[in-house]
PDB file of C-alpha atoms and ligand atoms in Angstrom:
ATOM      1  CA  UNK F   1      26.818 -15.565 -12.297  1.00 76.00           C
ATOM      2  CA  UNK F   2      27.804 -15.741  -8.872  1.00 93.00           C
ATOM      3  CA  UNK F   3      24.432 -13.948  -7.103  1.00 95.00           C
ATOM      4  CA  UNK F   4      21.184 -13.154  -7.803  1.00 95.00           C
ATOM      5  CA  UNK F   5      19.359 -10.377  -6.313  1.00 96.00           C
ATOM      6  CA  UNK F   6      15.440 -11.011  -6.237  1.00 96.00           C
ATOM      7  CA  UNK F   7      13.522  -7.984  -5.508  1.00 97.00           C
ATOM      8  CA  UNK F   8      10.291  -6.696  -4.924  1.00 98.00           C
ATOM      9  CA  UNK F   9       9.492  -2.417  -4.329  1.00 98.00           C
ATOM     10  CA  UNK F  10       7.023  -0.049  -4.652  1.00 98.00           C
ATOM     11  CA  UNK F  11       8.637   3.364  -4.086  1.00 98.00           C
ATOM     12  CA  UNK F  12      12.010   2.314  -5.213  1.00 98.00           C
ATOM     13  CA  UNK F  13      13.886   1.675  -1.795  1.00 98.00           C
ATOM     14  CA  UNK F  14      14.264  -2.033  -2.110  1.00 98.00           C
ATOM     15  CA  UNK F  15      15.182  -1.355  -6.062  1.00 98.00           C
ATOM     16  CA  UNK F  16      17.352   0.933  -4.983  1.00 98.00           C
ATOM     17  CA  UNK F  17      19.137  -1.263  -1.818  1.00 98.00           C
ATOM     18  CA  UNK F  18      19.064  -3.598  -4.654  1.00 98.00           C
ATOM     19  CA  UNK F  19      21.302  -1.911  -6.791  1.00 98.00           C
ATOM     20  CA  UNK F  20      23.364  -0.600  -4.517  1.00 97.00           C
ATOM     21  CA  UNK F  21      24.178  -3.902  -3.695  1.00 98.00           C
ATOM     22  CA  UNK F  22      24.693  -5.207  -6.714  1.00 97.00           C
ATOM     23  CA  UNK F  23      27.251  -2.267  -7.753  1.00 97.00           C
ATOM     24  CA  UNK F  24      28.923  -3.536  -5.033  1.00 97.00           C
ATOM     25  CA  UNK F  25      29.282  -7.244  -5.304  1.00 96.00           C
ATOM     26  CA  UNK F  26      30.008  -6.780  -9.167  1.00 92.00           C
ATOM     27  CA  UNK F  27      28.753 -10.032  -9.340  1.00 92.00           C
ATOM     28  CA  UNK F  28      25.159 -10.048  -9.259  1.00 95.00           C
ATOM     29  CA  UNK F  29      21.871 -10.383 -11.304  1.00 94.00           C
ATOM     30  CA  UNK F  30      18.733  -8.196 -10.283  1.00 95.00           C
ATOM     31  CA  UNK F  31      15.538  -9.898 -11.075  1.00 94.00           C
ATOM     32  CA  UNK F  32      12.190  -8.226 -10.525  1.00 95.00           C
ATOM     33  CA  UNK F  33       9.623 -10.102  -8.205  1.00 96.00           C
ATOM     34  CA  UNK F  34       7.176  -7.148  -9.177  1.00 96.00           C
ATOM     35  CA  UNK F  35       6.268  -8.464 -12.660  1.00 90.00           C
ATOM     36  CA  UNK F  36       4.608 -11.734 -10.362  1.00 80.00           C
ATOM     37  CA  UNK F  37       6.230 -15.361  -9.754  1.00 76.00           C
ATOM     38  CA  UNK F  38      10.242 -15.053 -11.931  1.00 77.00           C
ATOM     39  CA  UNK F  39       9.895 -18.587 -13.141  1.00 76.00           C
ATOM     40  CA  UNK F  40      11.851 -21.162 -11.085  1.00 75.00           C
ATOM     41  CA  UNK F  41      14.667 -20.327  -8.710  1.00 78.00           C
ATOM     42  CA  UNK F  42      17.475 -19.654 -10.488  1.00 75.00           C
ATOM     43  CA  UNK F  43      19.649 -22.387  -9.392  1.00 72.00           C
ATOM     44  CA  UNK F  44      23.037 -21.184 -11.307  1.00 82.00           C
ATOM     45  CA  UNK F  45      24.420 -19.466  -9.120  1.00 89.00           C
ATOM     46  CA  UNK F  46      26.313 -19.416  -5.331  1.00 94.00           C
ATOM     47  CA  UNK F  47      24.342 -16.653  -3.815  1.00 96.00           C
ATOM     48  CA  UNK F  48      20.527 -16.230  -3.596  1.00 96.00           C
ATOM     49  CA  UNK F  49      19.305 -12.454  -2.088  1.00 97.00           C
ATOM     50  CA  UNK F  50      16.135 -11.416  -1.673  1.00 98.00           C
ATOM     51  CA  UNK F  51      15.337  -7.464  -0.920  1.00 98.00           C
ATOM     52  CA  UNK F  52      11.788  -6.707  -0.223  1.00 98.00           C
ATOM     53  CA  UNK F  53       9.925  -3.600   1.617  1.00 98.00           C
ATOM     54  CA  UNK F  54       8.845  -4.445   5.564  1.00 98.00           C
ATOM     55  CA  UNK F  55       4.894  -4.302   5.420  1.00 98.00           C
ATOM     56  CA  UNK F  56       2.998  -4.006   8.773  1.00 96.00           C
ATOM     57  CA  UNK F  57       5.839  -5.869  10.784  1.00 97.00           C
ATOM     58  CA  UNK F  58       6.117  -8.900   8.739  1.00 97.00           C
ATOM     59  CA  UNK F  59       6.423 -10.005   5.022  1.00 98.00           C
ATOM     60  CA  UNK F  60       4.371  -9.187   1.935  1.00 97.00           C
ATOM     61  CA  UNK F  61       2.453 -11.820   0.321  1.00 96.00           C
ATOM     62  CA  UNK F  62       4.032 -11.731  -2.517  1.00 96.00           C
ATOM     63  CA  UNK F  63       7.639 -12.684  -0.613  1.00 97.00           C
ATOM     64  CA  UNK F  64       6.083 -15.411   1.252  1.00 96.00           C
ATOM     65  CA  UNK F  65       4.716 -17.183  -2.101  1.00 95.00           C
ATOM     66  CA  UNK F  66       7.830 -16.484  -3.799  1.00 95.00           C
ATOM     67  CA  UNK F  67       9.610 -18.254  -1.253  1.00 95.00           C
ATOM     68  CA  UNK F  68       7.508 -21.140  -0.156  1.00 94.00           C
ATOM     69  CA  UNK F  69       8.205 -21.564  -4.086  1.00 92.00           C
ATOM     70  CA  UNK F  70      11.848 -22.592  -3.355  1.00 92.00           C
ATOM     71  CA  UNK F  71      13.347 -26.066  -3.665  1.00 91.00           C
ATOM     72  CA  UNK F  72      15.049 -27.444  -0.865  1.00 91.00           C
ATOM     73  CA  UNK F  73      18.399 -26.534  -1.375  1.00 91.00           C
ATOM     74  CA  UNK F  74      21.678 -27.255   1.469  1.00 89.00           C
ATOM     75  CA  UNK F  75      24.223 -26.202  -1.484  1.00 92.00           C
ATOM     76  CA  UNK F  76      23.239 -22.058  -1.372  1.00 94.00           C
ATOM     77  CA  UNK F  77      24.217 -19.584   0.395  1.00 97.00           C
ATOM     78  CA  UNK F  78      21.357 -17.255   0.841  1.00 97.00           C
ATOM     79  CA  UNK F  79      19.943 -14.186   2.552  1.00 98.00           C
ATOM     80  CA  UNK F  80      18.198 -11.471   2.921  1.00 98.00           C
ATOM     81  CA  UNK F  81      17.506  -7.444   3.105  1.00 98.00           C
ATOM     82  CA  UNK F  82      14.290  -5.930   4.479  1.00 98.00           C
ATOM     83  CA  UNK F  83      13.947  -2.470   3.576  1.00 98.00           C
ATOM     84  CA  UNK F  84      11.912  -0.533   6.269  1.00 98.00           C
ATOM     85  CA  UNK F  85      11.024   2.733   8.147  1.00 98.00           C
ATOM     86  CA  UNK F  86      12.553   1.876  10.913  1.00 97.00           C
ATOM     87  CA  UNK F  87      10.697  -0.741  12.174  1.00 97.00           C
ATOM     88  CA  UNK F  88      11.469  -3.842  11.142  1.00 98.00           C
ATOM     89  CA  UNK F  89      10.446  -5.807  14.070  1.00 97.00           C
ATOM     90  CA  UNK F  90      10.201  -9.852  13.368  1.00 97.00           C
ATOM     91  CA  UNK F  91      10.071  -9.718  10.155  1.00 98.00           C
ATOM     92  CA  UNK F  92      13.680 -10.692   9.435  1.00 98.00           C
ATOM     93  CA  UNK F  93      12.550 -14.299  12.011  1.00 97.00           C
ATOM     94  CA  UNK F  94       9.567 -14.883   9.411  1.00 97.00           C
ATOM     95  CA  UNK F  95      11.584 -14.963   7.034  1.00 98.00           C
ATOM     96  CA  UNK F  96      13.460 -17.368   8.274  1.00 98.00           C
ATOM     97  CA  UNK F  97      11.318 -20.014   9.707  1.00 97.00           C
ATOM     98  CA  UNK F  98       9.508 -19.865   6.056  1.00 97.00           C
ATOM     99  CA  UNK F  99      12.547 -20.808   4.890  1.00 97.00           C
ATOM    100  CA  UNK F 100      13.843 -23.392   7.185  1.00 97.00           C
ATOM    101  CA  UNK F 101      10.187 -24.815   6.793  1.00 96.00           C
ATOM    102  CA  UNK F 102      11.650 -25.263   2.772  1.00 94.00           C
ATOM    103  CA  UNK F 103      14.629 -27.328   3.863  1.00 95.00           C
ATOM    104  CA  UNK F 104      16.562 -24.019   3.540  1.00 96.00           C
ATOM    105  CA  UNK F 105      18.586 -22.048   5.553  1.00 97.00           C
ATOM    106  CA  UNK F 106      18.553 -17.592   6.329  1.00 98.00           C
ATOM    107  CA  UNK F 107      22.746 -17.757   6.808  1.00 98.00           C
ATOM    108  CA  UNK F 108      22.516 -13.664   7.457  1.00 98.00           C
ATOM    109  CA  UNK F 109      19.127 -11.766   7.760  1.00 98.00           C
ATOM    110  CA  UNK F 110      19.875  -7.720   7.261  1.00 98.00           C
ATOM    111  CA  UNK F 111      17.200  -4.486   8.590  1.00 98.00           C
ATOM    112  CA  UNK F 112      18.006  -1.607   6.431  1.00 98.00           C
ATOM    113  CA  UNK F 113      16.182   1.434   7.446  1.00 98.00           C
ATOM    114  CA  UNK F 114      15.221   3.488   4.330  1.00 98.00           C
ATOM    115  CA  UNK F 115      12.616   6.642   4.361  1.00 98.00           C
ATOM    116  CA  UNK F 116       9.147   5.736   4.644  1.00 98.00           C
ATOM    117  CA  UNK F 117       6.319   5.300   1.773  1.00 98.00           C
ATOM    118  CA  UNK F 118       3.414   4.633   4.450  1.00 98.00           C
ATOM    119  CA  UNK F 119       1.711   7.566   3.069  1.00 98.00           C
ATOM    120  CA  UNK F 120      -1.782   6.896   5.117  1.00 96.00           C
ATOM    121  CA  UNK F 121       0.373   7.809   8.165  1.00 96.00           C
ATOM    122  CA  UNK F 122       2.006  10.686   7.009  1.00 97.00           C
ATOM    123  CA  UNK F 123       3.406  12.906   3.525  1.00 97.00           C
ATOM    124  CA  UNK F 124       7.395  12.134   2.642  1.00 98.00           C
ATOM    125  CA  UNK F 125      10.279  13.034   5.055  1.00 98.00           C
ATOM    126  CA  UNK F 126      12.208  16.347   4.372  1.00 98.00           C
ATOM    127  CA  UNK F 127      15.671  15.506   1.249  1.00 98.00           C
ATOM    128  CA  UNK F 128      17.567  16.353   4.525  1.00 98.00           C
ATOM    129  CA  UNK F 129      16.108  13.294   6.182  1.00 98.00           C
ATOM    130  CA  UNK F 130      15.975  11.046   2.948  1.00 98.00           C
ATOM    131  CA  UNK F 131      19.388  12.332   2.287  1.00 98.00           C
ATOM    132  CA  UNK F 132      21.020  10.861   5.822  1.00 98.00           C
ATOM    133  CA  UNK F 133      19.014   7.653   5.666  1.00 98.00           C
ATOM    134  CA  UNK F 134      20.390   6.962   2.084  1.00 98.00           C
ATOM    135  CA  UNK F 135      23.851   7.476   3.990  1.00 98.00           C
ATOM    136  CA  UNK F 136      23.445   5.334   6.252  1.00 98.00           C
ATOM    137  CA  UNK F 137      21.663   2.530   4.218  1.00 98.00           C
ATOM    138  CA  UNK F 138      25.060   2.918   1.817  1.00 98.00           C
ATOM    139  CA  UNK F 139      27.318   3.005   4.367  1.00 98.00           C
ATOM    140  CA  UNK F 140      25.809  -0.420   5.605  1.00 98.00           C
ATOM    141  CA  UNK F 141      25.018  -1.930   2.046  1.00 98.00           C
ATOM    142  CA  UNK F 142      28.434  -1.365   1.644  1.00 98.00           C
ATOM    143  CA  UNK F 143      29.700  -3.687   4.648  1.00 98.00           C
ATOM    144  CA  UNK F 144      26.865  -6.481   3.596  1.00 98.00           C
ATOM    145  CA  UNK F 145      28.165  -6.837   0.265  1.00 98.00           C
ATOM    146  CA  UNK F 146      31.523  -8.276   1.961  1.00 98.00           C
ATOM    147  CA  UNK F 147      29.682 -10.720   4.042  1.00 98.00           C
ATOM    148  CA  UNK F 148      27.578 -11.464   1.060  1.00 98.00           C
ATOM    149  CA  UNK F 149      30.932 -11.720  -0.698  1.00 97.00           C
ATOM    150  CA  UNK F 150      32.345 -14.258   1.667  1.00 97.00           C
ATOM    151  CA  UNK F 151      29.166 -16.190   2.488  1.00 97.00           C
ATOM    152  CA  UNK F 152      29.913 -15.891   6.173  1.00 98.00           C
ATOM    153  CA  UNK F 153      26.808 -16.355   8.365  1.00 98.00           C
ATOM    154  CA  UNK F 154      25.341 -13.371  10.219  1.00 98.00           C
ATOM    155  CA  UNK F 155      23.144 -12.875  13.243  1.00 96.00           C
ATOM    156  CA  UNK F 156      19.254 -12.476  11.572  1.00 98.00           C
ATOM    157  CA  UNK F 157      18.286  -9.216  12.464  1.00 98.00           C
ATOM    158  CA  UNK F 158      15.564  -8.265  14.615  1.00 97.00           C
ATOM    159  CA  UNK F 159      13.743  -5.658  16.618  1.00 97.00           C
ATOM    160  CA  UNK F 160      13.128  -5.621  19.855  1.00 96.00           C
ATOM    161  CA  UNK F 161      11.098  -7.787  22.282  1.00 95.00           C
ATOM    162  CA  UNK F 162       8.259  -6.837  22.305  1.00 94.00           C
ATOM    163  CA  UNK F 163       8.380  -5.736  19.201  1.00 95.00           C
ATOM    164  CA  UNK F 164       8.806  -9.233  17.438  1.00 94.00           C
ATOM    165  CA  UNK F 165       5.398  -9.773  20.058  1.00 92.00           C
ATOM    166  CA  UNK F 166       3.071  -7.530  19.886  1.00 94.00           C
ATOM    167  CA  UNK F 167       3.921  -5.484  16.126  1.00 95.00           C
ATOM    168  CA  UNK F 168       4.989  -9.172  13.705  1.00 95.00           C
ATOM    169  CA  UNK F 169       2.963 -11.835  16.172  1.00 92.00           C
ATOM    170  CA  UNK F 170      -0.301  -9.808  17.352  1.00 95.00           C
ATOM    171  CA  UNK F 171      -1.125  -6.857  15.061  1.00 95.00           C
ATOM    172  CA  UNK F 172       0.335  -8.058  11.600  1.00 97.00           C
ATOM    173  CA  UNK F 173      -1.440 -11.941  11.482  1.00 94.00           C
ATOM    174  CA  UNK F 174      -4.332  -9.591  12.542  1.00 96.00           C
ATOM    175  CA  UNK F 175      -4.162  -6.663  10.332  1.00 95.00           C
ATOM    176  CA  UNK F 176      -2.391  -9.501   7.136  1.00 95.00           C
ATOM    177  CA  UNK F 177      -5.884 -11.224   5.879  1.00 95.00           C
ATOM    178  CA  UNK F 178      -7.266  -8.074   5.328  1.00 96.00           C
ATOM    179  CA  UNK F 179      -4.240  -6.314   3.076  1.00 97.00           C
ATOM    180  CA  UNK F 180      -6.302  -7.553   0.234  1.00 96.00           C
ATOM    181  CA  UNK F 181      -9.250  -6.034   0.847  1.00 97.00           C
ATOM    182  CA  UNK F 182      -7.693  -1.790   2.026  1.00 97.00           C
ATOM    183  CA  UNK F 183      -7.474  -0.567  -1.261  1.00 98.00           C
ATOM    184  CA  UNK F 184     -11.597   0.649  -0.646  1.00 98.00           C
ATOM    185  CA  UNK F 185      -9.977   3.174   0.696  1.00 98.00           C
ATOM    186  CA  UNK F 186      -8.581   4.716  -2.281  1.00 98.00           C
ATOM    187  CA  UNK F 187     -10.291   7.043  -4.731  1.00 98.00           C
ATOM    188  CA  UNK F 188      -9.229   9.584  -7.309  1.00 98.00           C
ATOM    189  CA  UNK F 189      -9.527  13.617  -7.308  1.00 98.00           C
ATOM    190  CA  UNK F 190     -10.520  15.789  -9.676  1.00 98.00           C
ATOM    191  CA  UNK F 191      -6.660  15.765 -11.132  1.00 98.00           C
ATOM    192  CA  UNK F 192      -6.945  12.369 -11.952  1.00 98.00           C
ATOM    193  CA  UNK F 193      -6.623  12.538 -16.218  1.00 98.00           C
ATOM    194  CA  UNK F 194      -7.132   8.836 -16.820  1.00 98.00           C
ATOM    195  CA  UNK F 195      -2.905   8.519 -17.604  1.00 98.00           C
ATOM    196  CA  UNK F 196      -3.131   4.536 -16.779  1.00 98.00           C
ATOM    197  CA  UNK F 197      -0.005   5.071 -15.143  1.00 98.00           C
ATOM    198  CA  UNK F 198      -1.565   3.618 -11.710  1.00 98.00           C
ATOM    199  CA  UNK F 199      -3.250   0.401 -14.088  1.00 98.00           C
ATOM    200  CA  UNK F 200       0.193   0.012 -15.155  1.00 97.00           C
ATOM    201  CA  UNK F 201       2.615  -0.003 -12.518  1.00 97.00           C
ATOM    202  CA  UNK F 202       0.654  -2.227  -9.767  1.00 97.00           C
ATOM    203  CA  UNK F 203       2.252  -5.222  -9.168  1.00 97.00           C
ATOM    204  CA  UNK F 204      -0.688  -6.869  -8.414  1.00 96.00           C
ATOM    205  CA  UNK F 205      -2.841  -6.246 -11.495  1.00 96.00           C
ATOM    206  CA  UNK F 206      -5.234  -4.860  -8.978  1.00 97.00           C
ATOM    207  CA  UNK F 207      -6.524  -2.371 -11.326  1.00 98.00           C
ATOM    208  CA  UNK F 208      -8.737  -1.611 -14.125  1.00 98.00           C
ATOM    209  CA  UNK F 209      -9.249   1.512 -15.750  1.00 98.00           C
ATOM    210  CA  UNK F 210     -13.161   1.577 -15.763  1.00 97.00           C
ATOM    211  CA  UNK F 211     -14.780   4.595 -17.511  1.00 97.00           C
ATOM    212  CA  UNK F 212     -11.246   6.469 -17.420  1.00 97.00           C
ATOM    213  CA  UNK F 213     -10.645   6.289 -13.555  1.00 98.00           C
ATOM    214  CA  UNK F 214      -8.947   3.533 -12.013  1.00 98.00           C
ATOM    215  CA  UNK F 215     -11.168   0.726 -10.159  1.00 98.00           C
ATOM    216  CA  UNK F 216      -9.327  -1.203  -7.564  1.00 98.00           C
ATOM    217  CA  UNK F 217     -10.147  -5.002  -7.186  1.00 98.00           C
ATOM    218  CA  UNK F 218      -9.590  -6.335  -3.786  1.00 98.00           C
ATOM    219  CA  UNK F 219      -6.488  -7.434  -4.915  1.00 96.00           C
ATOM    220  CA  UNK F 220      -4.027  -5.390  -2.689  1.00 98.00           C
ATOM    221  CA  UNK F 221      -1.217  -5.693  -1.157  1.00 97.00           C
ATOM    222  CA  UNK F 222      -0.777  -1.424  -0.304  1.00 98.00           C
ATOM    223  CA  UNK F 223       2.544  -1.608  -1.737  1.00 98.00           C
ATOM    224  CA  UNK F 224       1.550   1.715  -2.329  1.00 98.00           C
ATOM    225  CA  UNK F 225       2.928   2.418  -5.992  1.00 98.00           C
ATOM    226  CA  UNK F 226      -0.144   3.664  -7.213  1.00 98.00           C
ATOM    227  CA  UNK F 227      -0.490   6.809  -5.348  1.00 98.00           C
ATOM    228  CA  UNK F 228       2.901   7.746  -4.610  1.00 98.00           C
ATOM    229  CA  UNK F 229       3.692   7.473  -8.868  1.00 98.00           C
ATOM    230  CA  UNK F 230       1.029   8.852  -9.602  1.00 98.00           C
ATOM    231  CA  UNK F 231       1.844  12.057 -11.984  1.00 98.00           C
ATOM    232  CA  UNK F 232      -0.832  14.300 -11.080  1.00 98.00           C
ATOM    233  CA  UNK F 233      -0.927  13.354  -7.605  1.00 98.00           C
ATOM    234  CA  UNK F 234      -4.862  12.126  -7.815  1.00 98.00           C
ATOM    235  CA  UNK F 235      -4.644   8.323  -6.373  1.00 98.00           C
ATOM    236  CA  UNK F 236      -5.609   9.823  -2.514  1.00 98.00           C
ATOM    237  CA  UNK F 237      -6.131   6.654   0.604  1.00 98.00           C
ATOM    238  CA  UNK F 238      -8.802   7.914   2.743  1.00 97.00           C
ATOM    239  CA  UNK F 239      -9.035  11.342   4.333  1.00 97.00           C
ATOM    240  CA  UNK F 240      -5.506  13.093   4.752  1.00 97.00           C
ATOM    241  CA  UNK F 241      -3.721  12.040   1.532  1.00 98.00           C
ATOM    242  CA  UNK F 242      -4.638  15.138  -0.288  1.00 98.00           C
ATOM    243  CA  UNK F 243      -2.171  17.261   2.309  1.00 98.00           C
ATOM    244  CA  UNK F 244       0.435  15.001   1.947  1.00 98.00           C
ATOM    245  CA  UNK F 245       3.478  14.773   0.280  1.00 98.00           C
ATOM    246  CA  UNK F 246       3.829  11.681  -1.977  1.00 98.00           C
ATOM    247  CA  UNK F 247       7.054   9.638  -2.281  1.00 98.00           C
ATOM    248  CA  UNK F 248       9.886   7.180  -4.453  1.00 98.00           C
ATOM    249  CA  UNK F 249      13.383   7.260  -4.377  1.00 98.00           C
ATOM    250  CA  UNK F 250      14.790  10.082  -5.743  1.00 98.00           C
ATOM    251  CA  UNK F 251      17.544   7.935  -7.476  1.00 97.00           C
ATOM    252  CA  UNK F 252      14.776   5.703  -9.258  1.00 98.00           C
ATOM    253  CA  UNK F 253      12.337   6.567 -11.948  1.00 97.00           C
ATOM    254  CA  UNK F 254       8.813   5.669 -13.061  1.00 97.00           C
ATOM    255  CA  UNK F 255      10.617   4.052 -15.906  1.00 96.00           C
ATOM    256  CA  UNK F 256      12.689   1.498 -13.584  1.00 96.00           C
ATOM    257  CA  UNK F 257       9.673   0.512 -12.194  1.00 97.00           C
ATOM    258  CA  UNK F 258       7.532  -0.042 -15.664  1.00 95.00           C
ATOM    259  CA  UNK F 259      10.334  -1.759 -16.913  1.00 91.00           C
ATOM    260  CA  UNK F 260       9.530  -4.285 -13.837  1.00 85.00           C
ATOM    261  CA  UNK F 261       6.118  -4.287 -13.612  1.00 83.00           C
ATOM    262  CA  UNK F 262       3.358  -6.444 -15.141  1.00 83.00           C
ATOM    263  CA  UNK F 263       2.955  -7.034 -18.887  1.00 73.00           C
ATOM    264  CA  UNK F 264      -0.835  -6.060 -19.735  1.00 62.00           C
TER     265      UNK F 264
HETATM  266  C1  FMN N 301       1.715  -1.377   3.890  1.00 66.79           C
HETATM  267  C2  FMN N 301       3.030  -1.038   4.590  1.00 66.79           C
HETATM  268  C3  FMN N 301       3.149  -0.810   5.662  1.00 66.79           C
HETATM  269  C4  FMN N 301       4.737  -1.125   6.222  1.00 66.79           C
HETATM  270  N1  FMN N 301       4.906  -0.998   7.111  1.00 66.79           N
HETATM  271  C5  FMN N 301       6.382  -0.872   8.007  1.00 66.79           C
HETATM  272  C6  FMN N 301       6.139  -1.537   8.984  1.00 66.79           C
HETATM  273  O1  FMN N 301       6.416  -2.493   9.462  1.00 66.79           O
HETATM  274  N2  FMN N 301       7.582  -0.685   9.394  1.00 66.79           N
HETATM  275  C7  FMN N 301       8.802   0.514   9.105  1.00 66.79           C
HETATM  276  O2  FMN N 301       9.512  -0.229   9.733  1.00 66.79           O
HETATM  277  N3  FMN N 301       8.546   0.104   7.835  1.00 66.79           N
HETATM  278  C8  FMN N 301       7.192  -0.502   7.521  1.00 66.79           C
HETATM  279  N4  FMN N 301       6.910   0.590   6.129  1.00 66.79           N
HETATM  280  C9  FMN N 301       7.236   0.896   5.255  1.00 66.79           C
HETATM  281  C10 FMN N 301       7.835   0.783   4.226  1.00 66.79           C
HETATM  282  O3  FMN N 301       8.471  -0.945   5.139  1.00 66.79           O
HETATM  283  C11 FMN N 301       9.467   1.223   3.505  1.00 66.79           C
HETATM  284  O4  FMN N 301       9.239   2.994   3.386  1.00 66.79           O
HETATM  285  C12 FMN N 301      10.178   1.033   2.595  1.00 66.79           C
HETATM  286  O5  FMN N 301      11.387   1.640   2.814  1.00 66.79           O
HETATM  287  C13 FMN N 301       9.788   0.964   1.220  1.00 66.79           C
HETATM  288  O6  FMN N 301      10.130  -0.154   0.376  1.00 66.79           O
HETATM  289  P1  FMN N 301      10.033  -0.188  -1.296  1.00 66.79           P
HETATM  290  O7  FMN N 301       9.566   1.657  -2.023  1.00 66.79           O
HETATM  291  O8  FMN N 301      11.068  -1.165  -2.082  1.00 66.79           O
HETATM  292  O9  FMN N 301       8.819  -0.599  -1.278  1.00 66.79           O
HETATM  293  C14 FMN N 301       5.592  -0.387   5.051  1.00 66.79           C
HETATM  294  C15 FMN N 301       4.835   0.784   4.394  1.00 66.79           C
HETATM  295  C16 FMN N 301       3.888  -0.038   3.549  1.00 66.79           C
HETATM  296  C17 FMN N 301       3.408   0.606   1.912  1.00 66.79           C
END
């Protein structure tokens, strides 16, 4: 195998980006991180890439844990694609630092802008806006594929200095420890029919069906899969989401998500 592409995704954007890149590289195998630790790092490859969503201007815990499990390695080409809604900030610098501590060089780190899935701040973008972002992302992934194929070093992409300091260094550090308990704000309305898709899709196994309704267990990763994939749109977060349109990547289907989800 030429390239292993590890992906983590809540609403399919990162999976779609990983698939785009795999199509262009033609020698890549996708490995889901949604199902938990994927076992020992597959090192029978020349290149190892990670594709993940930016959460709160930094890395999701799952990505941190995964990278911290890497053995020291100077021989392979490591790269990353930070999928985000326009504020990558210092996320890839954080990844580079964690890798360096493991004895690994992040040779290239790319910022890929996609529609936002952060529903507490608003509903899905218009279809036109989504298409515009996907077109731009696809075009950029095409350029990335050439760099990755040649195993070239490229700059670690980052936001403006103020974002890296205020958002990634300050706000991320303040909010990150609160993430597991942020599921306190989830609730279900009368549309919930107990289908348990939320329980099945949750990568953290944080949802347990109790008396036919989901109960969140305070080990949330805030990927928002539960609210964004609920077929009834019955899962809510805080007060405003009942009026917000749901989002997931239009080409990624529930079955794609469930095939990468942890087994019950
Ligand atoms: C908890 C959370 C925090 C987020 N924080 C950021 C952020 O700091 N910067 C940004 O540009 N997008 C942020 N987003 C948006 C996602 O990074 C973006 O929509 C991404 O494409 C989602 O990818 P996925 O569908 O693979 O999960 C956040 C989303 C969530 C759920």
